[in-house]
Amino acid sequence: MAGVSAVRRFPVVADLTLVTAGAMTANVAGYLLQLLAGRWLGVSGYSEFASLLAVQLLCAVPALALQNVVARELVRGASVAALRRLQWRCAVIVAVVVAVLVPVVTAALNVGVAACAAALGAAPALVLLSGEQGVLQGGRRFRALGVVLGAAGILRVAPALVLLAVGGGAALALGAAAVGVAAAAAFARFVAGSPPPRPRAGTDEDDAIGVLPVLRAAQVQAALMALSSTDLIVVRMVLDEADASRYALGTIAAKIAFWLPQAVGVVLYPRMAQPTHSAQAIRSALAVLSGIGIVAVLGAALAAPLAPLLAGQDYAPIQGLLWLFALHGAILAVLQGAMLSAIAVDRTALAALTWLGLAVEVALMVSFARSIPTLITTVASVAAATTLVVAVIVLRTADRDSNVRRHEPEPQL
């Protein structure tokens, strides 16, 4: 039996390695962009750039939701053609919403309209990119998915870094990044190709794949992304410009801890969407995410002295807090794993707990937090409480569903 288990584990480990390599390439590129932008734009200009990146992440919620829905429906037998029609409908809807949001976000954050339009303008292309990633994920084509993830990160970051290096501001850099995302979407479509159609009982179901499942998944992703990004927006309201920039740079450690184990959810998600494997896949995901989180926090504590050397002495005051930023990201990574399992089984009402956690976090930050240590302690504590409650509910629900399926009578032939 041990040999059989090892054989079953090996493909999963290989898949995790391939997706991790691609995701890490993209993440390292993203962290490099933020680190160098912090140095080149300085504490006076980096806050605007970081805040717009946070807003861009929130606008990427429909893209992340679409990827999960596409992967889930592909596992269940939907055709790639139907899913691509869905992704184009979602991209058009997102483009309309972006046009409405640009003046609102510009006024709310007191940023330049060109920079805001450039940041939000990447959202429709992100939808198309994520749709193709969902095709690869649902088809368990993890080698190709790893290539697309890495290429997308490089195509997005490289043009922005070039413009920042020659003295371009936030608007030009964000615009170049948006063009890079569009190029990445085209590359992903090329890699995904046109897989042969798979038989599915009731072909009319293909035409019934609408936007509503994406909206349900989007509100889960929105809750998670808001909980992980809203602090970057609020800091501009409660801290001065210099401390807001220092806090923004500190969140790079949180982002590393959050995105480092991204491959775990990507690889195990198709198994979560299968009723016979869902409970075990959820347990495995949460356990691995917790272990990687511990390593990330220890790594941040050990690497903290390097922060001022890389980003400049202006950021020395946050050096001793980097482990706490990393802890925040690690906790959110576990929460992400739990919420992915909810999307996989289409039980998205659980997101209400995350929205509640977000409301509590914002209320505490606005009312009491007036320093960097108080802010990061507040968001990490709220994230921990929210994650604990959600994880307990997810695990109990998965065990209950597994027991029900175990006692269901077999269908009579």
XYZ file of C-alpha atoms in Angstrom:
413
model
C 0.000 0.000 0.000
C 2.895 2.336 0.763
C 4.131 1.925 -2.797
C 0.685 2.741 -4.190
C 0.450 5.860 -2.015
C 3.861 6.988 -3.182
C 2.839 6.552 -6.809
C -0.308 8.570 -6.215
C 1.597 11.311 -4.430
C 4.319 11.689 -7.049
C 2.137 13.270 -9.759
C 0.782 15.739 -7.202
C 4.297 16.687 -6.085
C 5.395 17.074 -9.702
C 2.366 19.234 -10.484
C 3.011 21.388 -7.413
C 6.629 21.836 -8.488
C 5.709 22.881 -12.022
C 3.013 25.342 -10.978
C 5.148 26.679 -8.125
C 7.996 27.405 -10.534
C 5.700 29.407 -12.793
C 3.935 31.161 -9.934
C 7.205 32.010 -8.201
C 8.588 33.486 -11.411
C 5.524 35.718 -11.629
C 5.622 36.596 -7.943
C 9.337 37.390 -7.877
C 8.785 39.671 -10.866
C 5.911 41.353 -9.045
C 7.910 41.813 -5.841
C 10.825 43.203 -7.844
C 8.478 45.736 -9.433
C 7.225 46.901 -6.047
C 10.682 46.943 -4.478
C 12.281 48.954 -7.283
C 9.242 51.218 -7.561
C 9.610 51.938 -3.843
C 13.212 52.974 -4.419
C 12.754 54.889 -7.697
C 9.510 56.655 -6.794
C 10.597 57.329 -3.197
C 8.413 57.576 -0.104
C 6.655 60.570 -1.606
C 5.473 58.777 -4.737
C 5.321 55.081 -3.944
C 2.121 55.282 -1.911
C 0.069 56.233 -4.997
C 1.615 53.411 -7.014
C 1.049 50.805 -4.268
C -2.525 51.913 -3.612
C -3.417 51.636 -7.300
C -1.843 48.177 -7.426
C -4.100 47.244 -4.499
C -7.141 48.570 -6.359
C -6.010 46.680 -9.451
C -5.890 43.517 -7.367
C -9.472 44.111 -6.252
C -10.497 44.615 -9.880
C -8.848 41.281 -10.700
C -11.458 39.527 -8.539
C -13.714 38.654 -11.520
C -10.679 37.173 -13.272
C -9.818 34.925 -10.345
C -13.452 33.897 -9.988
C -13.696 33.094 -13.688
C -10.604 30.899 -13.539
C -12.103 28.865 -10.698
C -15.475 28.515 -12.417
C -13.891 27.539 -15.740
C -11.705 24.922 -14.047
C -14.653 23.537 -12.046
C -16.986 23.327 -15.039
C -14.285 21.743 -17.193
C -13.810 19.052 -14.530
C -17.564 18.468 -14.685
C -17.492 18.062 -18.469
C -18.249 21.498 -19.983
C -16.824 22.279 -23.422
C -13.925 24.677 -23.852
C -15.864 26.591 -26.521
C -18.724 27.327 -24.114
C -16.306 28.407 -21.393
C -14.518 30.764 -23.769
C -17.810 32.396 -24.671
C -18.321 32.892 -20.954
C -14.922 34.535 -20.499
C -15.581 37.058 -23.287
C -18.936 37.993 -21.742
C -17.212 38.536 -18.413
C -14.462 40.647 -20.019
C -17.014 42.988 -21.601
C -18.878 43.391 -18.305
C -15.631 44.160 -16.464
C -14.654 46.761 -19.083
C -17.937 48.600 -18.551
C -17.532 48.526 -14.767
C -13.962 49.813 -15.046
C -15.102 52.801 -17.106
C -17.500 53.728 -14.317
C -14.981 53.182 -11.519
C -12.082 55.269 -12.865
C -13.426 58.718 -11.813
C -14.694 57.324 -8.500
C -11.370 55.756 -7.529
C -9.447 58.818 -8.738
C -11.398 61.076 -6.395
C -11.466 58.655 -3.461
C -7.711 58.015 -3.400
C -6.643 61.453 -4.623
C -4.509 59.980 -7.423
C -3.924 60.971 -11.022
C -6.666 60.028 -13.452
C -4.158 58.683 -16.002
C -2.524 56.431 -13.423
C -5.912 55.211 -12.231
C -7.142 54.488 -15.761
C -3.939 52.593 -16.531
C -4.225 50.476 -13.380
C -7.892 49.592 -13.851
C -7.558 49.209 -17.612
C -5.717 45.933 -17.132
C -8.798 44.271 -15.609
C -10.511 43.046 -18.840
C -7.251 41.553 -20.095
C -6.796 39.844 -16.727
C -10.214 38.228 -17.219
C -9.184 36.763 -20.563
C -5.838 35.615 -19.166
C -7.447 33.918 -16.169
C -10.059 32.251 -18.347
C -7.317 30.501 -20.321
C -5.526 29.587 -17.094
C -8.778 27.987 -15.954
C -8.841 25.896 -19.141
C -5.341 24.628 -18.364
C -6.098 24.107 -14.671
C -9.346 22.210 -15.218
C -7.644 20.058 -17.845
C -4.823 19.332 -15.352
C -2.281 20.629 -17.852
C -0.067 21.921 -15.071
C 3.178 22.082 -17.043
C 1.569 24.450 -19.560
C -0.099 26.365 -16.719
C 3.270 26.892 -15.035
C 4.695 28.292 -18.279
C 1.755 30.682 -18.673
C 1.970 31.877 -15.061
C 5.667 32.656 -15.362
C 5.370 34.297 -18.765
C 2.441 36.428 -17.612
C 4.440 37.758 -14.674
C 7.397 38.677 -16.846
C 5.287 40.250 -19.609
C 3.448 42.372 -17.036
C 6.467 43.550 -15.058
C 9.269 43.991 -17.607
C 7.713 46.942 -19.524
C 6.820 48.719 -16.280
C 10.356 48.318 -14.913
C 11.865 49.717 -18.109
C 9.748 52.859 -17.898
C 10.423 53.317 -14.178
C 14.145 52.908 -14.790
C 14.191 55.737 -17.332
C 12.267 58.058 -15.037
C 8.674 57.316 -15.988
C 6.026 57.895 -13.349
C 3.270 55.692 -11.958
C 0.901 56.302 -14.877
C 3.368 55.217 -17.571
C 4.493 52.183 -15.572
C 0.943 51.023 -14.892
C -0.001 51.564 -18.540
C 2.948 49.468 -19.697
C 1.955 46.742 -17.249
C -1.588 46.721 -18.703
C -0.190 46.237 -22.213
C 1.920 43.393 -20.876
C -1.159 41.701 -19.394
C -2.905 41.871 -22.773
C 0.113 40.226 -24.404
C 0.080 37.537 -21.713
C -3.603 36.819 -22.416
C -2.831 36.283 -26.094
C 0.054 33.979 -25.202
C -2.148 31.968 -22.821
C -4.756 31.487 -25.551
C -2.038 30.194 -27.862
C -0.729 27.745 -25.248
C -4.190 26.482 -24.295
C -5.072 25.930 -27.938
C -8.320 24.193 -28.836
C -8.597 20.875 -26.979
C -10.893 18.318 -28.628
C -14.475 18.456 -27.304
C -15.360 15.972 -24.605
C -18.780 14.289 -24.473
C -21.194 15.655 -21.940
C -24.670 14.409 -21.241
C -27.162 17.016 -22.376
C -25.416 19.361 -24.772
C -27.876 22.113 -23.918
C -26.045 22.509 -20.602
C -23.100 24.082 -22.434
C -25.275 27.001 -23.512
C -26.559 27.357 -19.937
C -23.140 28.321 -18.522
C -23.894 31.906 -17.590
C -22.345 34.713 -15.630
C -24.199 33.943 -12.379
C -21.784 31.207 -11.205
C -18.930 33.630 -11.814
C -20.688 36.298 -9.760
C -21.149 33.856 -6.871
C -17.481 32.908 -7.013
C -16.513 36.562 -7.429
C -18.090 37.598 -4.154
C -15.950 34.951 -2.427
C -12.812 36.190 -4.159
C -13.820 39.798 -3.534
C -14.119 39.177 0.195
C -10.715 37.531 0.305
C -8.975 40.132 -1.843
C -10.585 42.968 0.086
C -9.422 41.483 3.368
C -5.891 41.196 1.977
C -5.724 44.616 0.299
C -7.986 47.105 2.041
C -5.312 47.960 4.610
C -3.201 49.464 1.804
C -6.073 51.776 0.957
C -6.946 52.712 4.532
C -3.343 53.567 5.460
C -3.497 56.564 3.119
C -6.349 57.860 5.244
C -4.858 57.312 8.717
C -1.075 57.701 8.234
C 1.119 60.394 6.759
C 2.632 59.905 3.300
C 5.983 58.553 4.515
C 4.538 56.000 6.945
C 1.926 54.944 4.367
C 4.756 54.176 1.941
C 6.674 52.269 4.622
C 3.587 50.217 5.429
C 3.048 49.580 1.721
C 6.585 48.245 1.361
C 6.096 46.044 4.436
C 3.141 44.387 2.756
C 5.551 42.892 0.212
C 6.402 40.367 2.950
C 2.684 39.685 3.368
C 2.256 39.198 -0.374
C 5.187 36.780 -0.502
C 3.683 34.666 2.291
C 0.241 34.881 0.676
C 1.221 33.942 -2.880
C 4.129 31.593 -2.091
C 1.847 28.543 -1.676
C -0.459 29.525 -4.562
C 0.280 26.269 -6.369
C -1.263 24.217 -3.559
C -4.755 25.509 -4.244
C -4.269 25.468 -8.016
C -3.236 21.812 -8.132
C -5.673 20.467 -5.523
C -8.649 22.521 -6.709
C -9.770 20.035 -9.406
C -9.827 17.319 -6.697
C -11.826 19.604 -4.414
C -14.423 19.841 -7.190
C -14.807 16.052 -7.249
C -17.198 14.858 -4.485
C -15.286 11.627 -3.855
C -11.985 13.409 -3.226
C -13.133 16.772 -1.837
C -12.745 16.191 1.936
C -9.225 14.749 1.705
C -8.131 17.432 -0.766
C -9.332 20.190 1.579
C -7.492 18.709 4.566
C -4.322 18.284 2.555
C -4.493 21.841 1.245
C -4.977 23.453 4.676
C -2.202 21.368 6.231
C 0.326 22.190 3.509
C -0.633 25.873 3.511
C -0.122 26.071 7.278
C 3.307 24.451 7.026
C 4.462 26.769 4.248
C 3.158 29.739 6.253
C 5.364 28.860 9.225
C 8.391 28.695 6.946
C 7.488 32.073 5.389
C 7.250 33.790 8.777
C 10.619 32.397 9.891
C 12.136 33.446 6.574
C 10.835 36.997 6.951
C 12.288 37.257 10.453
C 15.705 36.084 9.269
C 15.732 38.265 6.143
C 14.510 41.433 7.892
C 17.983 43.063 8.164
C 18.203 43.062 4.358
C 15.120 45.269 3.911
C 16.846 48.655 4.420
C 19.733 47.555 2.198
C 17.396 46.685 -0.669
C 14.768 49.398 -0.351
C 16.733 52.201 1.305
C 17.211 53.471 4.841
C 13.883 55.318 4.728
C 12.254 51.910 5.296
C 14.399 50.879 8.301
C 11.553 51.550 10.824
C 9.557 48.558 9.540
C 12.464 46.097 9.664
C 11.399 44.539 12.974
C 7.797 44.156 11.823
C 8.378 42.155 8.645
C 7.670 38.828 10.387
C 4.267 40.182 11.423
C 3.502 41.261 7.858
C 4.495 37.764 6.710
C 2.249 36.212 9.376
C -0.669 38.232 8.020
C -0.037 36.911 4.520
C 0.399 33.321 5.716
C -2.927 33.416 7.570
C -4.671 34.771 4.493
C -3.160 31.966 2.396
C -4.869 29.418 4.650
C -8.115 31.387 4.377
C -7.760 31.364 0.592
C -7.440 27.581 0.606
C -10.589 27.256 2.674
C -12.550 29.626 0.445
C -11.368 27.855 -2.719
C -12.928 24.683 -1.389
C -16.220 26.566 -1.003
C -16.088 27.641 -4.660
C -15.180 24.112 -5.750
C -18.411 22.733 -4.278
C -20.404 25.891 -5.141
C -21.200 26.795 -1.531
C -20.238 30.427 -1.646
C -22.480 31.720 1.177
C -19.530 31.103 3.482
C -18.004 34.330 2.169
C -20.341 36.237 4.519
C -17.927 35.486 7.372
C -15.046 37.006 5.432
C -17.096 40.112 4.664
C -17.854 40.380 8.379
C -14.157 40.133 9.160
C -13.455 42.886 6.647
C -16.037 45.181 8.264
C -14.500 44.604 11.694
C -10.989 45.212 10.337
C -11.876 48.513 8.654
C -13.790 49.736 11.712
C -10.844 49.012 14.015
C -8.293 50.547 11.651
C -10.236 53.761 11.138
C -11.167 54.120 14.811
C -7.977 53.178 16.655
C -4.968 52.472 14.431
C -2.649 55.460 14.053
C 0.750 53.784 13.715
C 2.321 51.064 11.589
C 2.635 48.500 14.436
C -0.986 49.025 15.493
C -2.238 48.689 11.923
C -0.439 45.439 11.098
C -1.317 43.920 14.481
C -4.974 44.774 13.900
C -5.214 43.279 10.408
C -3.275 40.136 11.370
C -5.490 39.529 14.416
C -8.736 39.961 12.468
C -7.457 37.699 9.688
C -6.519 35.005 12.217
C -9.947 35.022 13.861
C -11.744 34.949 10.505
C -9.576 32.136 9.166
C -10.073 29.982 12.259
C -13.868 30.215 12.050
C -14.003 29.600 8.290
C -11.568 26.665 8.409
C -13.514 24.918 11.179
C -16.783 25.266 9.243
C -15.222 24.084 5.979
C -13.661 21.003 7.577
C -16.826 20.035 9.436
C -18.934 20.481 6.311
C -16.522 18.396 4.229
C -16.535 15.598 6.816
C -20.324 15.634 7.009
C -20.681 15.473 3.233
C -18.148 12.647 3.088
C -20.105 10.655 5.676
C -23.352 11.213 3.786
C -21.836 9.959 0.533
C -20.329 6.959 2.321
C -23.756 5.859 3.565
C -25.658 6.540 0.338
C -26.949 3.320 -1.279
C -25.279 2.410 -4.535
C -27.436 2.969 -7.629
C -29.192 -0.159 -8.865
C -28.406 -1.193 -12.423
